[in-house]
Every structure is written in structure tokens, then in C-alpha cells.
Amino acid sequence: YQSVAGQEYFQWAVTHNRKGATFRIDNKEYLVTSSKFERLDWMVIGLIPLEELTQDNRKVTQLIFVIGFFCMILGLISSVFISRTISR
């Protein structure tokens, strides 16, 4: 068990119920979310590394660029072929 009461994100979580923000913890970006349970007088804080949240986005972005590049090459080759056919 480790107390997080002195952490910057804890102070933020206490004042911003049911919201999220990013914080740098140990040189790593985290999404910090919090939720207060009034009936139990509990504060639940969730920390999720941003890298985990965005790793699939990076893969999709790379795939879009690769497909776009091949479509551009295919379009260039098609336009050269069509223009040669027309100009004959």
C-alpha cells in the first residue's frame, strides 16, 4: 500500500469529480480519472498510461498512410497509362 495523498493528481482528483486529465508520473503520461462515491465516502482514482490508449490509433494511422501511398502510386501509374492511350 502506498499513499497518494501528496501526489499532484490526487489533489486534482479531489476537486474534479468525474473528470479526466493527463499527468506526467515518473516521466510517463497518464490519463487520470476520478469518481467520488458519496454513500461510501470513497474516492476512486484510475490511472491509465496514454501509450496504452493510443497504441491502436498509431497502428491505424500507419495503415492509412501505407494504403494512401499505394493508392497514390496506382493513380499515378493509371494516369500515365490513360494519357498515353489518349495521346496516340
Short mmCIF file of N, CA, C and O in Angstrom, two decimals:
data_model
loop_
_atom_site.label_atom_id
_atom_site.label_comp_id
_atom_site.label_asym_id
_atom_site.label_seq_id
_atom_site.Cartn_x
_atom_site.Cartn_y
_atom_site.Cartn_z
N TYR A 1 0.84 -1.19 0.00
CA TYR A 1 0.00 0.00 0.00
C TYR A 1 0.87 1.23 0.00
O TYR A 1 1.86 1.31 0.72
N GLN A 2 0.46 2.20 -0.82
CA GLN A 2 1.21 3.45 -0.90
C GLN A 2 0.22 4.61 -0.94
O GLN A 2 -0.71 4.63 -1.74
N SER A 3 0.40 5.57 -0.08
CA SER A 3 -0.48 6.74 -0.04
C SER A 3 -0.20 7.65 -1.22
O SER A 3 0.95 7.92 -1.55
N VAL A 4 -1.27 8.11 -1.86
CA VAL A 4 -1.13 9.03 -2.98
C VAL A 4 -1.60 10.43 -2.61
O VAL A 4 -1.71 11.29 -3.47
N ALA A 5 -1.85 10.66 -1.35
CA ALA A 5 -2.39 11.95 -0.89
C ALA A 5 -1.49 13.12 -1.25
O ALA A 5 -1.98 14.22 -1.48
N GLY A 6 -0.21 12.92 -1.33
CA GLY A 6 0.71 14.01 -1.65
C GLY A 6 0.94 14.20 -3.14
O GLY A 6 1.61 15.16 -3.53
N GLN A 7 0.38 13.34 -3.96
CA GLN A 7 0.60 13.43 -5.40
C GLN A 7 -0.25 14.56 -6.01
O GLN A 7 -1.36 14.83 -5.57
N GLU A 8 0.29 15.18 -7.05
CA GLU A 8 -0.41 16.28 -7.73
C GLU A 8 -1.76 15.83 -8.29
O GLU A 8 -2.77 16.53 -8.18
N TYR A 9 -1.80 14.62 -8.86
CA TYR A 9 -3.05 14.14 -9.45
C TYR A 9 -4.12 13.87 -8.39
O TYR A 9 -5.30 13.99 -8.66
N PHE A 10 -3.71 13.55 -7.17
CA PHE A 10 -4.69 13.33 -6.10
C PHE A 10 -5.38 14.64 -5.74
O PHE A 10 -6.60 14.68 -5.59
N GLN A 11 -4.59 15.69 -5.61
CA GLN A 11 -5.17 17.00 -5.29
C GLN A 11 -6.15 17.42 -6.38
O GLN A 11 -7.21 17.98 -6.09
N TRP A 12 -5.80 17.15 -7.65
CA TRP A 12 -6.70 17.47 -8.76
C TRP A 12 -7.97 16.62 -8.67
O TRP A 12 -9.08 17.13 -8.86
N ALA A 13 -7.83 15.32 -8.40
CA ALA A 13 -8.97 14.39 -8.38
C ALA A 13 -9.98 14.76 -7.30
O ALA A 13 -11.18 14.62 -7.50
N VAL A 14 -9.50 15.24 -6.18
CA VAL A 14 -10.40 15.61 -5.09
C VAL A 14 -11.33 16.76 -5.50
O VAL A 14 -12.50 16.78 -5.12
N THR A 15 -10.83 17.67 -6.30
CA THR A 15 -11.62 18.84 -6.68
C THR A 15 -12.34 18.69 -8.02
O THR A 15 -13.15 19.54 -8.37
N HIS A 16 -12.05 17.64 -8.79
CA HIS A 16 -12.65 17.47 -10.12
C HIS A 16 -13.30 16.09 -10.22
O HIS A 16 -12.79 15.19 -10.89
N ASN A 17 -14.44 15.91 -9.60
CA ASN A 17 -15.14 14.63 -9.60
C ASN A 17 -15.66 14.29 -10.99
O ASN A 17 -16.20 15.15 -11.69
N ARG A 18 -15.50 13.03 -11.40
CA ARG A 18 -15.99 12.50 -12.67
C ARG A 18 -15.41 13.21 -13.89
O ARG A 18 -16.10 13.41 -14.90
N LYS A 19 -14.17 13.59 -13.82
CA LYS A 19 -13.48 14.21 -14.95
C LYS A 19 -12.16 13.50 -15.17
O LYS A 19 -11.75 12.67 -14.38
N GLY A 20 -11.50 13.85 -16.26
CA GLY A 20 -10.21 13.25 -16.57
C GLY A 20 -9.22 14.31 -17.00
O GLY A 20 -9.59 15.35 -17.55
N ALA A 21 -7.94 14.05 -16.76
CA ALA A 21 -6.87 14.94 -17.18
C ALA A 21 -5.60 14.12 -17.31
O ALA A 21 -5.51 12.99 -16.79
N THR A 22 -4.61 14.66 -18.01
CA THR A 22 -3.34 13.94 -18.15
C THR A 22 -2.31 14.52 -17.19
O THR A 22 -2.25 15.74 -16.96
N PHE A 23 -1.50 13.62 -16.65
CA PHE A 23 -0.42 13.99 -15.74
C PHE A 23 0.82 13.19 -16.09
O PHE A 23 0.73 12.05 -16.54
N ARG A 24 1.98 13.80 -15.86
CA ARG A 24 3.25 13.10 -16.06
C ARG A 24 3.67 12.52 -14.71
O ARG A 24 3.87 13.24 -13.75
N ILE A 25 3.78 11.19 -14.68
CA ILE A 25 4.18 10.48 -13.47
C ILE A 25 5.35 9.58 -13.84
O ILE A 25 5.23 8.74 -14.73
N ASP A 26 6.48 9.77 -13.18
CA ASP A 26 7.70 9.01 -13.47
C ASP A 26 8.05 9.06 -14.95
O ASP A 26 8.32 8.04 -15.60
N ASN A 27 8.02 10.27 -15.53
CA ASN A 27 8.36 10.51 -16.94
C ASN A 27 7.48 9.75 -17.92
O ASN A 27 7.91 9.37 -19.00
N LYS A 28 6.23 9.50 -17.54
CA LYS A 28 5.29 8.80 -18.40
C LYS A 28 3.94 9.51 -18.28
O LYS A 28 3.52 9.86 -17.18
N GLU A 29 3.27 9.74 -19.43
CA GLU A 29 1.97 10.41 -19.43
C GLU A 29 0.86 9.43 -19.06
O GLU A 29 0.80 8.32 -19.58
N TYR A 30 -0.02 9.87 -18.17
CA TYR A 30 -1.15 9.06 -17.72
C TYR A 30 -2.44 9.86 -17.85
O TYR A 30 -2.45 11.07 -17.62
N LEU A 31 -3.52 9.16 -18.18
CA LEU A 31 -4.85 9.73 -18.07
C LEU A 31 -5.34 9.40 -16.67
O LEU A 31 -5.37 8.23 -16.28
N VAL A 32 -5.69 10.42 -15.92
CA VAL A 32 -6.16 10.25 -14.55
C VAL A 32 -7.65 10.59 -14.51
O VAL A 32 -8.05 11.66 -14.97
N THR A 33 -8.43 9.66 -14.01
CA THR A 33 -9.87 9.89 -13.85
C THR A 33 -10.23 9.67 -12.39
O THR A 33 -9.56 8.91 -11.69
N SER A 34 -11.29 10.32 -11.98
CA SER A 34 -11.70 10.16 -10.58
C SER A 34 -13.21 10.10 -10.48
O SER A 34 -13.93 10.64 -11.32
N SER A 35 -13.67 9.45 -9.44
CA SER A 35 -15.10 9.38 -9.17
C SER A 35 -15.31 9.25 -7.67
O SER A 35 -14.66 8.44 -7.01
N LYS A 36 -16.20 10.06 -7.15
CA LYS A 36 -16.48 10.05 -5.70
C LYS A 36 -17.76 9.25 -5.46
O LYS A 36 -18.76 9.44 -6.14
N PHE A 37 -17.70 8.33 -4.53
CA PHE A 37 -18.87 7.55 -4.11
C PHE A 37 -19.32 8.08 -2.76
O PHE A 37 -18.74 7.77 -1.72
N GLU A 38 -20.35 8.91 -2.80
CA GLU A 38 -20.83 9.61 -1.60
C GLU A 38 -21.30 8.65 -0.51
O GLU A 38 -21.02 8.85 0.66
N ARG A 39 -22.02 7.61 -0.89
CA ARG A 39 -22.59 6.69 0.11
C ARG A 39 -21.50 5.99 0.91
O ARG A 39 -21.69 5.67 2.09
N LEU A 40 -20.38 5.71 0.28
CA LEU A 40 -19.28 5.04 0.97
C LEU A 40 -18.20 5.99 1.45
O LEU A 40 -17.27 5.60 2.13
N ASP A 41 -18.31 7.25 1.01
CA ASP A 41 -17.29 8.25 1.29
C ASP A 41 -15.93 7.79 0.76
O ASP A 41 -14.92 7.87 1.44
N TRP A 42 -15.96 7.29 -0.49
CA TRP A 42 -14.75 6.83 -1.16
C TRP A 42 -14.46 7.69 -2.38
O TRP A 42 -15.37 8.20 -3.03
N MET A 43 -13.18 7.79 -2.71
CA MET A 43 -12.73 8.43 -3.94
C MET A 43 -11.95 7.37 -4.71
O MET A 43 -10.96 6.84 -4.19
N VAL A 44 -12.42 7.04 -5.90
CA VAL A 44 -11.72 6.06 -6.74
C VAL A 44 -10.98 6.83 -7.82
O VAL A 44 -11.57 7.65 -8.53
N ILE A 45 -9.69 6.56 -7.94
CA ILE A 45 -8.85 7.23 -8.92
C ILE A 45 -8.27 6.18 -9.85
O ILE A 45 -7.73 5.17 -9.39
N GLY A 46 -8.43 6.41 -11.15
CA GLY A 46 -7.88 5.49 -12.15
C GLY A 46 -6.75 6.14 -12.90
O GLY A 46 -6.83 7.30 -13.30
N LEU A 47 -5.66 5.39 -13.08
CA LEU A 47 -4.51 5.87 -13.85
C LEU A 47 -4.30 4.90 -15.01
O LEU A 47 -4.11 3.71 -14.80
N ILE A 48 -4.33 5.44 -16.23
CA ILE A 48 -4.14 4.62 -17.43
C ILE A 48 -3.03 5.26 -18.25
O ILE A 48 -3.11 6.45 -18.59
N PRO A 49 -1.97 4.50 -18.59
CA PRO A 49 -0.92 5.08 -19.44
C PRO A 49 -1.49 5.49 -20.80
O PRO A 49 -2.21 4.73 -21.44
N LEU A 50 -1.19 6.72 -21.23
CA LEU A 50 -1.69 7.21 -22.51
C LEU A 50 -1.18 6.35 -23.66
O LEU A 50 -1.86 6.19 -24.67
N GLU A 51 0.00 5.80 -23.50
CA GLU A 51 0.56 4.94 -24.54
C GLU A 51 -0.35 3.74 -24.82
O GLU A 51 -0.54 3.34 -25.95
N GLU A 52 -0.92 3.19 -23.76
CA GLU A 52 -1.85 2.06 -23.93
C GLU A 52 -3.11 2.48 -24.67
O GLU A 52 -3.65 1.74 -25.48
N LEU A 53 -3.58 3.69 -24.38
CA LEU A 53 -4.80 4.16 -25.02
C LEU A 53 -4.62 4.50 -26.49
O LEU A 53 -5.54 4.36 -27.29
N THR A 54 -3.42 4.94 -26.86
CA THR A 54 -3.20 5.42 -28.22
C THR A 54 -2.44 4.45 -29.12
O THR A 54 -2.25 4.75 -30.29
N GLN A 55 -2.02 3.30 -28.61
CA GLN A 55 -1.22 2.40 -29.45
C GLN A 55 -2.00 1.89 -30.66
O GLN A 55 -1.45 1.76 -31.75
N ASP A 56 -3.29 1.61 -30.52
CA ASP A 56 -4.09 1.17 -31.66
C ASP A 56 -4.29 2.30 -32.66
O ASP A 56 -4.32 2.06 -33.87
N ASN A 57 -4.41 3.53 -32.17
CA ASN A 57 -4.54 4.68 -33.08
C ASN A 57 -3.31 4.81 -33.96
O ASN A 57 -3.43 5.14 -35.15
N ARG A 58 -2.14 4.59 -33.40
CA ARG A 58 -0.91 4.68 -34.19
C ARG A 58 -0.88 3.63 -35.29
O ARG A 58 -0.47 3.91 -36.41
N LYS A 59 -1.32 2.43 -34.97
CA LYS A 59 -1.35 1.36 -35.97
C LYS A 59 -2.30 1.71 -37.11
O LYS A 59 -1.98 1.52 -38.28
N VAL A 60 -3.47 2.22 -36.77
CA VAL A 60 -4.45 2.61 -37.79
C VAL A 60 -3.91 3.75 -38.65
O VAL A 60 -4.05 3.74 -39.88
N THR A 61 -3.27 4.73 -38.03
CA THR A 61 -2.69 5.85 -38.77
C THR A 61 -1.63 5.37 -39.74
O THR A 61 -1.59 5.80 -40.91
N GLN A 62 -0.76 4.47 -39.30
CA GLN A 62 0.27 3.93 -40.18
C GLN A 62 -0.36 3.17 -41.35
O GLN A 62 0.08 3.31 -42.49
N LEU A 63 -1.39 2.39 -41.07
CA LEU A 63 -2.08 1.65 -42.12
C LEU A 63 -2.72 2.59 -43.14
O LEU A 63 -2.63 2.37 -44.35
N ILE A 64 -3.31 3.67 -42.68
CA ILE A 64 -3.92 4.65 -43.58
C ILE A 64 -2.86 5.28 -44.48
O ILE A 64 -3.07 5.45 -45.69
N PHE A 65 -1.70 5.62 -43.93
CA PHE A 65 -0.63 6.20 -44.74
C PHE A 65 -0.11 5.21 -45.78
O PHE A 65 0.13 5.59 -46.93
N VAL A 66 0.05 3.95 -45.41
CA VAL A 66 0.53 2.94 -46.36
C VAL A 66 -0.48 2.76 -47.49
O VAL A 66 -0.12 2.74 -48.67
N ILE A 67 -1.76 2.62 -47.15
CA ILE A 67 -2.80 2.46 -48.17
C ILE A 67 -2.86 3.70 -49.06
O ILE A 67 -2.97 3.59 -50.29
N GLY A 68 -2.78 4.87 -48.47
CA GLY A 68 -2.79 6.12 -49.24
C GLY A 68 -1.62 6.21 -50.20
O GLY A 68 -1.78 6.63 -51.35
N PHE A 69 -0.44 5.79 -49.75
CA PHE A 69 0.74 5.80 -50.61
C PHE A 69 0.55 4.88 -51.81
O PHE A 69 0.83 5.26 -52.95
N PHE A 70 0.07 3.67 -51.56
CA PHE A 70 -0.14 2.73 -52.66
C PHE A 70 -1.24 3.21 -53.62
O PHE A 70 -1.12 3.03 -54.83
N CYS A 71 -2.27 3.83 -53.09
CA CYS A 71 -3.32 4.39 -53.96
C CYS A 71 -2.77 5.53 -54.82
O CYS A 71 -3.13 5.67 -55.99
N MET A 72 -1.89 6.34 -54.25
CA MET A 72 -1.27 7.41 -55.00
C MET A 72 -0.39 6.87 -56.13
O MET A 72 -0.46 7.36 -57.26
N ILE A 73 0.39 5.85 -55.84
CA ILE A 73 1.22 5.22 -56.87
C ILE A 73 0.35 4.61 -57.95
O ILE A 73 0.61 4.77 -59.15
N LEU A 74 -0.70 3.90 -57.55
CA LEU A 74 -1.62 3.29 -58.50
C LEU A 74 -2.29 4.36 -59.37
O LEU A 74 -2.41 4.19 -60.59
N GLY A 75 -2.68 5.47 -58.78
CA GLY A 75 -3.27 6.58 -59.53
C GLY A 75 -2.29 7.19 -60.51
O GLY A 75 -2.65 7.53 -61.64
N LEU A 76 -1.05 7.34 -60.10
CA LEU A 76 -0.02 7.88 -60.98
C LEU A 76 0.22 6.98 -62.18
O LEU A 76 0.26 7.44 -63.33
N ILE A 77 0.35 5.68 -61.91
CA ILE A 77 0.56 4.71 -62.99
C ILE A 77 -0.65 4.69 -63.92
O ILE A 77 -0.50 4.70 -65.16
N SER A 78 -1.85 4.72 -63.38
CA SER A 78 -3.07 4.72 -64.20
C SER A 78 -3.16 5.98 -65.05
O SER A 78 -3.53 5.91 -66.23
N SER A 79 -2.83 7.12 -64.48
CA SER A 79 -2.91 8.38 -65.24
C SER A 79 -1.90 8.40 -66.38
O SER A 79 -2.21 8.89 -67.47
N VAL A 80 -0.70 7.87 -66.15
CA VAL A 80 0.29 7.80 -67.23
C VAL A 80 -0.21 6.87 -68.33
O VAL A 80 -0.14 7.20 -69.52
N PHE A 81 -0.74 5.74 -67.98
CA PHE A 81 -1.25 4.78 -68.96
C PHE A 81 -2.41 5.38 -69.75
O PHE A 81 -2.46 5.29 -70.98
N ILE A 82 -3.35 6.03 -69.07
CA ILE A 82 -4.51 6.61 -69.75
C ILE A 82 -4.09 7.76 -70.65
O ILE A 82 -4.56 7.89 -71.80
N SER A 83 -3.18 8.62 -70.18
CA SER A 83 -2.73 9.75 -71.00
C SER A 83 -1.98 9.29 -72.24
O SER A 83 -2.10 9.87 -73.31
N ARG A 84 -1.21 8.22 -72.15
CA ARG A 84 -0.51 7.68 -73.32
C ARG A 84 -1.52 7.08 -74.32
O ARG A 84 -1.34 7.22 -75.51
N THR A 85 -2.55 6.45 -73.77
CA THR A 85 -3.56 5.86 -74.64
C THR A 85 -4.33 6.95 -75.39
O THR A 85 -4.60 6.83 -76.60
N ILE A 86 -4.65 8.05 -74.73
CA ILE A 86 -5.39 9.14 -75.34
C ILE A 86 -4.55 9.89 -76.37
O ILE A 86 -5.02 10.28 -77.43
N SER A 87 -3.29 10.10 -76.07
CA SER A 87 -2.43 10.92 -76.93
C SER A 87 -1.95 10.20 -78.19
O SER A 87 -1.37 10.80 -79.06
N ARG A 88 -2.22 8.95 -78.34
CA ARG A 88 -1.78 8.22 -79.54
C ARG A 88 -2.60 8.56 -80.71
O ARG A 88 -3.58 8.87 -81.01
#
